[in-house]
mmCIF file of C-alpha atoms in Angstrom:
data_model
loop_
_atom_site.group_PDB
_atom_site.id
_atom_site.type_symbol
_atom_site.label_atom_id
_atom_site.label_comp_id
_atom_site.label_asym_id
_atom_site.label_seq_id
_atom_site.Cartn_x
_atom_site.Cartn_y
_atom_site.Cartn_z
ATOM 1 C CA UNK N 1023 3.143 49.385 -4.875
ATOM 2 C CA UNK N 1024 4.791 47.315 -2.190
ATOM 3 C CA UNK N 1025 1.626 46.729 -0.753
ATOM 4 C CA UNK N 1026 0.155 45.185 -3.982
ATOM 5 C CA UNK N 1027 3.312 43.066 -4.166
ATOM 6 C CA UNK N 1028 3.108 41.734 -0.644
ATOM 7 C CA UNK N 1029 -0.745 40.730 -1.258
ATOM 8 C CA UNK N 1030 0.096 39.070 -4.939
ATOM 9 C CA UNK N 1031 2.997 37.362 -3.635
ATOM 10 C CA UNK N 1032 0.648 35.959 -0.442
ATOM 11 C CA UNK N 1033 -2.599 34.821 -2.773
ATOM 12 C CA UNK N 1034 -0.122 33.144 -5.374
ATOM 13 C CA UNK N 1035 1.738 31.144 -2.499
ATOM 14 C CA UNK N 1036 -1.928 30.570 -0.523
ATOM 15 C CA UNK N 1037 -3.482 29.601 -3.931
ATOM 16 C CA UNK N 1038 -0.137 26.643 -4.349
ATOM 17 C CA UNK N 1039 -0.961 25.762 -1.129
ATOM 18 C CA UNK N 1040 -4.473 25.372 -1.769
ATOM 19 C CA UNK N 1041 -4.476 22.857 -4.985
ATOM 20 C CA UNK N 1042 -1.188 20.638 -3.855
ATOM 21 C CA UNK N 1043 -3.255 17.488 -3.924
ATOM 22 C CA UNK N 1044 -3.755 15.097 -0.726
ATOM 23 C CA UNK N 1045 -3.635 11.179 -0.172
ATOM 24 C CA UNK N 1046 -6.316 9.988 -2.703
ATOM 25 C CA UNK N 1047 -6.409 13.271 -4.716
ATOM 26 C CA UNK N 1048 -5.120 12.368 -8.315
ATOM 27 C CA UNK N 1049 -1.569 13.507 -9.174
ATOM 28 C CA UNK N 1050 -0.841 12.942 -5.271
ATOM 29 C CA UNK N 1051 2.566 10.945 -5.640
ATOM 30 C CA UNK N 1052 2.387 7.730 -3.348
ATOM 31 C CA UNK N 1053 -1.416 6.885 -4.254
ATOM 32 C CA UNK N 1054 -1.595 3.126 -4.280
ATOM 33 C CA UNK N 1055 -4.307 1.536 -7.126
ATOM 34 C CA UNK N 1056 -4.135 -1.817 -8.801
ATOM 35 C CA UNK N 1057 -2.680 -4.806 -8.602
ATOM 36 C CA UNK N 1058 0.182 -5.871 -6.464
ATOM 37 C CA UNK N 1059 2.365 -8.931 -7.180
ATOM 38 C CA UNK N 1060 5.242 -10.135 -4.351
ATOM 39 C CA UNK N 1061 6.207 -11.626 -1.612
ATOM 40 C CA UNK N 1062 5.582 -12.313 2.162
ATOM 41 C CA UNK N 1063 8.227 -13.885 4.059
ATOM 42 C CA UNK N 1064 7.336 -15.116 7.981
ATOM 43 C CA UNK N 1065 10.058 -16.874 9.417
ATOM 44 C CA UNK N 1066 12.899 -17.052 6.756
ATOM 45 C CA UNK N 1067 9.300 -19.052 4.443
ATOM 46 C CA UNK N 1068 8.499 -16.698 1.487
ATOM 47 C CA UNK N 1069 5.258 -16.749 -0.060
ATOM 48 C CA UNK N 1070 4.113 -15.878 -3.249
ATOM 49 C CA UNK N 1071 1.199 -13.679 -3.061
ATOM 50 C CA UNK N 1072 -1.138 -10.474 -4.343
ATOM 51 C CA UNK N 1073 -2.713 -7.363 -3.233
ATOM 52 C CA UNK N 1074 -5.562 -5.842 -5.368
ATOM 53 C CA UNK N 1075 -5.644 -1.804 -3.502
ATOM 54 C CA UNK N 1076 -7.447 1.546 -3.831
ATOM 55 C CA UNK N 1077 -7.040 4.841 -1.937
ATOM 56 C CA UNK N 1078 -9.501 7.043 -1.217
ATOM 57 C CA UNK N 1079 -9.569 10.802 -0.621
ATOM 58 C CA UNK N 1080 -8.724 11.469 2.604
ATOM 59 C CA UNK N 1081 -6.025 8.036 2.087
ATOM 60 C CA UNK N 1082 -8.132 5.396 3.162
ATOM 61 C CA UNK N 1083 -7.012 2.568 1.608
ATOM 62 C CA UNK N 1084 -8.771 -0.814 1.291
ATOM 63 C CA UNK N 1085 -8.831 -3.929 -1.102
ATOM 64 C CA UNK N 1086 -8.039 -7.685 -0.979
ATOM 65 C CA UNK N 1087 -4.862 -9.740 -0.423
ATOM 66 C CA UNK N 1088 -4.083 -13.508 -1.719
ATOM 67 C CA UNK N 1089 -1.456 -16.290 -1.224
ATOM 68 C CA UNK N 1090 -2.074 -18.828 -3.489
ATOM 69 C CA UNK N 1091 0.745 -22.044 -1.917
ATOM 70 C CA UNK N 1092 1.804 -23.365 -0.577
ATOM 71 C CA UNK N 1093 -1.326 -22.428 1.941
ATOM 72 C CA UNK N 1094 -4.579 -20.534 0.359
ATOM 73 C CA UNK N 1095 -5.492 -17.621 1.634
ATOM 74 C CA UNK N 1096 -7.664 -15.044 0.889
ATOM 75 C CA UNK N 1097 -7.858 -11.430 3.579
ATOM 76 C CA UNK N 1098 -9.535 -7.823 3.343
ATOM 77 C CA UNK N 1099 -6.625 -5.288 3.502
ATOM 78 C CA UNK N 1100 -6.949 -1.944 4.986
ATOM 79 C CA UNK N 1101 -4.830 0.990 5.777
ATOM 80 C CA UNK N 1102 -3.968 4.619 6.137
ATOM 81 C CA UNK N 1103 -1.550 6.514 3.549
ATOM 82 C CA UNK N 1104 0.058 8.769 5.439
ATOM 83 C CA UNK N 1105 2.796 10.975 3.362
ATOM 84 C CA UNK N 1106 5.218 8.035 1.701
ATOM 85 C CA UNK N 1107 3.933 5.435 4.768
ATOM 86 C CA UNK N 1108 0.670 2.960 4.511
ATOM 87 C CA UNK N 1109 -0.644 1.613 7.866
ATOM 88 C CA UNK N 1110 -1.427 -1.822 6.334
ATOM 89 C CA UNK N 1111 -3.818 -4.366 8.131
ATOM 90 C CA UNK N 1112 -5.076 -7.650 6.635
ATOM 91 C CA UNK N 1113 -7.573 -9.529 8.470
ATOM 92 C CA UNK N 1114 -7.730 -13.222 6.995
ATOM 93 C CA UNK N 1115 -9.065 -16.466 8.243
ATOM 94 C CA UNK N 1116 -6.549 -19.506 8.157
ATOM 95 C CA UNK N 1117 -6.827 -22.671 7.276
ATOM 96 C CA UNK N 1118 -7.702 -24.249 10.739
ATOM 97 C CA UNK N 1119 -10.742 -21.426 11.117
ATOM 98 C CA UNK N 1120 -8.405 -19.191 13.126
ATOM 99 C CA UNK N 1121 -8.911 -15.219 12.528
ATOM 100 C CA UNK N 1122 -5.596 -13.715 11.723
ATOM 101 C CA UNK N 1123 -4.171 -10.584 10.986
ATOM 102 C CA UNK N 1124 -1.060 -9.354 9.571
ATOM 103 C CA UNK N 1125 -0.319 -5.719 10.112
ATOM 104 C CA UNK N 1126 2.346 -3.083 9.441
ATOM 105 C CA UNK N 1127 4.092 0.288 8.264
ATOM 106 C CA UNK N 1128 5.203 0.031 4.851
ATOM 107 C CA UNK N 1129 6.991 2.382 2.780
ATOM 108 C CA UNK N 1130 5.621 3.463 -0.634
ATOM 109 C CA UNK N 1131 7.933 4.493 -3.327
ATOM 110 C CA UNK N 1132 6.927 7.470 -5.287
ATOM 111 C CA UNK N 1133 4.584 7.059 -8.332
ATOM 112 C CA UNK N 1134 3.179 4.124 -5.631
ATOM 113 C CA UNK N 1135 4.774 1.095 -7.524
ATOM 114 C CA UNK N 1136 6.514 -0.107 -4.845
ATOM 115 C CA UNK N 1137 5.524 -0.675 -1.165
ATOM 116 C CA UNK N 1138 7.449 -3.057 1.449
ATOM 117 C CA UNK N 1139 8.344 -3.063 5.174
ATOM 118 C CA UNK N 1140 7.855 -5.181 8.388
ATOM 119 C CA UNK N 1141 5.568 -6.543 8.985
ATOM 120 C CA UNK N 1142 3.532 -8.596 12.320
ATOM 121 C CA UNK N 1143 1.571 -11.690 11.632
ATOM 122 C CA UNK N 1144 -0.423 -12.931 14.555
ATOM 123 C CA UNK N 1145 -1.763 -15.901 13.465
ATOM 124 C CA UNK N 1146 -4.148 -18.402 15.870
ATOM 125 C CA UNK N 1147 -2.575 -15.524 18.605
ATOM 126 C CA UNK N 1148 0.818 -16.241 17.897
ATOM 127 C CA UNK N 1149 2.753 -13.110 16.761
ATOM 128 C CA UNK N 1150 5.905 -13.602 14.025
ATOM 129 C CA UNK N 1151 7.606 -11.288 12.516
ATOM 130 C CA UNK N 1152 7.228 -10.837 8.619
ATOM 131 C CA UNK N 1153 8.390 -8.470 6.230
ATOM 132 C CA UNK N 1154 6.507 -7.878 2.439
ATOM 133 C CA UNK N 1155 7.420 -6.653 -0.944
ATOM 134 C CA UNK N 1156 4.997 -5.671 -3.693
ATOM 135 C CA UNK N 1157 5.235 -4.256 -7.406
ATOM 136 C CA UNK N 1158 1.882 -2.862 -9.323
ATOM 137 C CA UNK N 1159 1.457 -5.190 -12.128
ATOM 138 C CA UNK N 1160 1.639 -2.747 -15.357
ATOM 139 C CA UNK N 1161 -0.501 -3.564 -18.059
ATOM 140 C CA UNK N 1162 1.532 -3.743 -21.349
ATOM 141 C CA UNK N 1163 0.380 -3.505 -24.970
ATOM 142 C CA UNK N 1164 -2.108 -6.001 -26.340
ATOM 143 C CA UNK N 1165 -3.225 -6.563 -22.328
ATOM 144 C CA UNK N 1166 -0.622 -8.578 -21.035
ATOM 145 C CA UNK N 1167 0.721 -7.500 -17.813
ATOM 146 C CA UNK N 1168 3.850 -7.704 -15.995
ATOM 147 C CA UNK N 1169 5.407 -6.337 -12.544
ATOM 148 C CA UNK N 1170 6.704 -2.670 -12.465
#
């Protein structure tokens, strides 16, 4: 009888184990998908701007980022999500033709709403700190959408 226990007891916790879902897996808590409205600040200058993300099983993540003023710029993002953490790197070219990149660790809030941290912008090879903060838009009744 304690035998039969002992093995019940070890396929329900190995069967748990089995189905708790992974980066990119749905139901996994800090999957990022959507679109991103908020802000990037480099040097004390904020800037309004967007992220449009996906993760992948496995948590590859990849998608497009946009600052509209007061410069344009449009980048590929691409990252790791690593438990509550995205390795975040944005490769952009900037106005004067220079290849850019702005890369970090961000922290994603659970449900994946929320994601901000410091960040490193090395721009024409000059590195400045940064730091960003984004909200997935939510899309409301009757299509509208706001940040949530």
């Amino acid at each position: 009888m304690r035998a039969t226990l002992l093995a019940l007891l070890t396929l329900t916790v190995a069967g748990a184990c089995a189905t708790a879902p992974g980066p990119g897996d749905a139901g996994y808590a800090y999957n990022l998908s959507g679109s991103y409205v908020g802000r990037f600040d480099i040097d004390g200058q904020p800037f309004d701007a967007t992220l449009q993300l996906r993760t992948s099983p496995g948590g590859s993540v990849r998608g497009a980022f946009r600052v509209g003023l007061p410069v344009d710029i449009e980048g590929s993002a691409e990252g790791a999500l690593i438990r509550d953490l995205l390795r975040i790197d944005i490769s952009y070219v900037d106005g004067g033709g220079c290849r850019s990149r702005i890369a970090g660790i961000l922290t994603v809030e659970r449900g994946g709403g929320t994601i901000e941290g410091p960040v490193t912008v090395t721009d024409c090879g000059t590195e400045t700190a940064g730091r960003m903060r984004f909200r997935r838009q939510v899309r409301r009744p009757g299509g509208s959408r706001q940040a949530g």
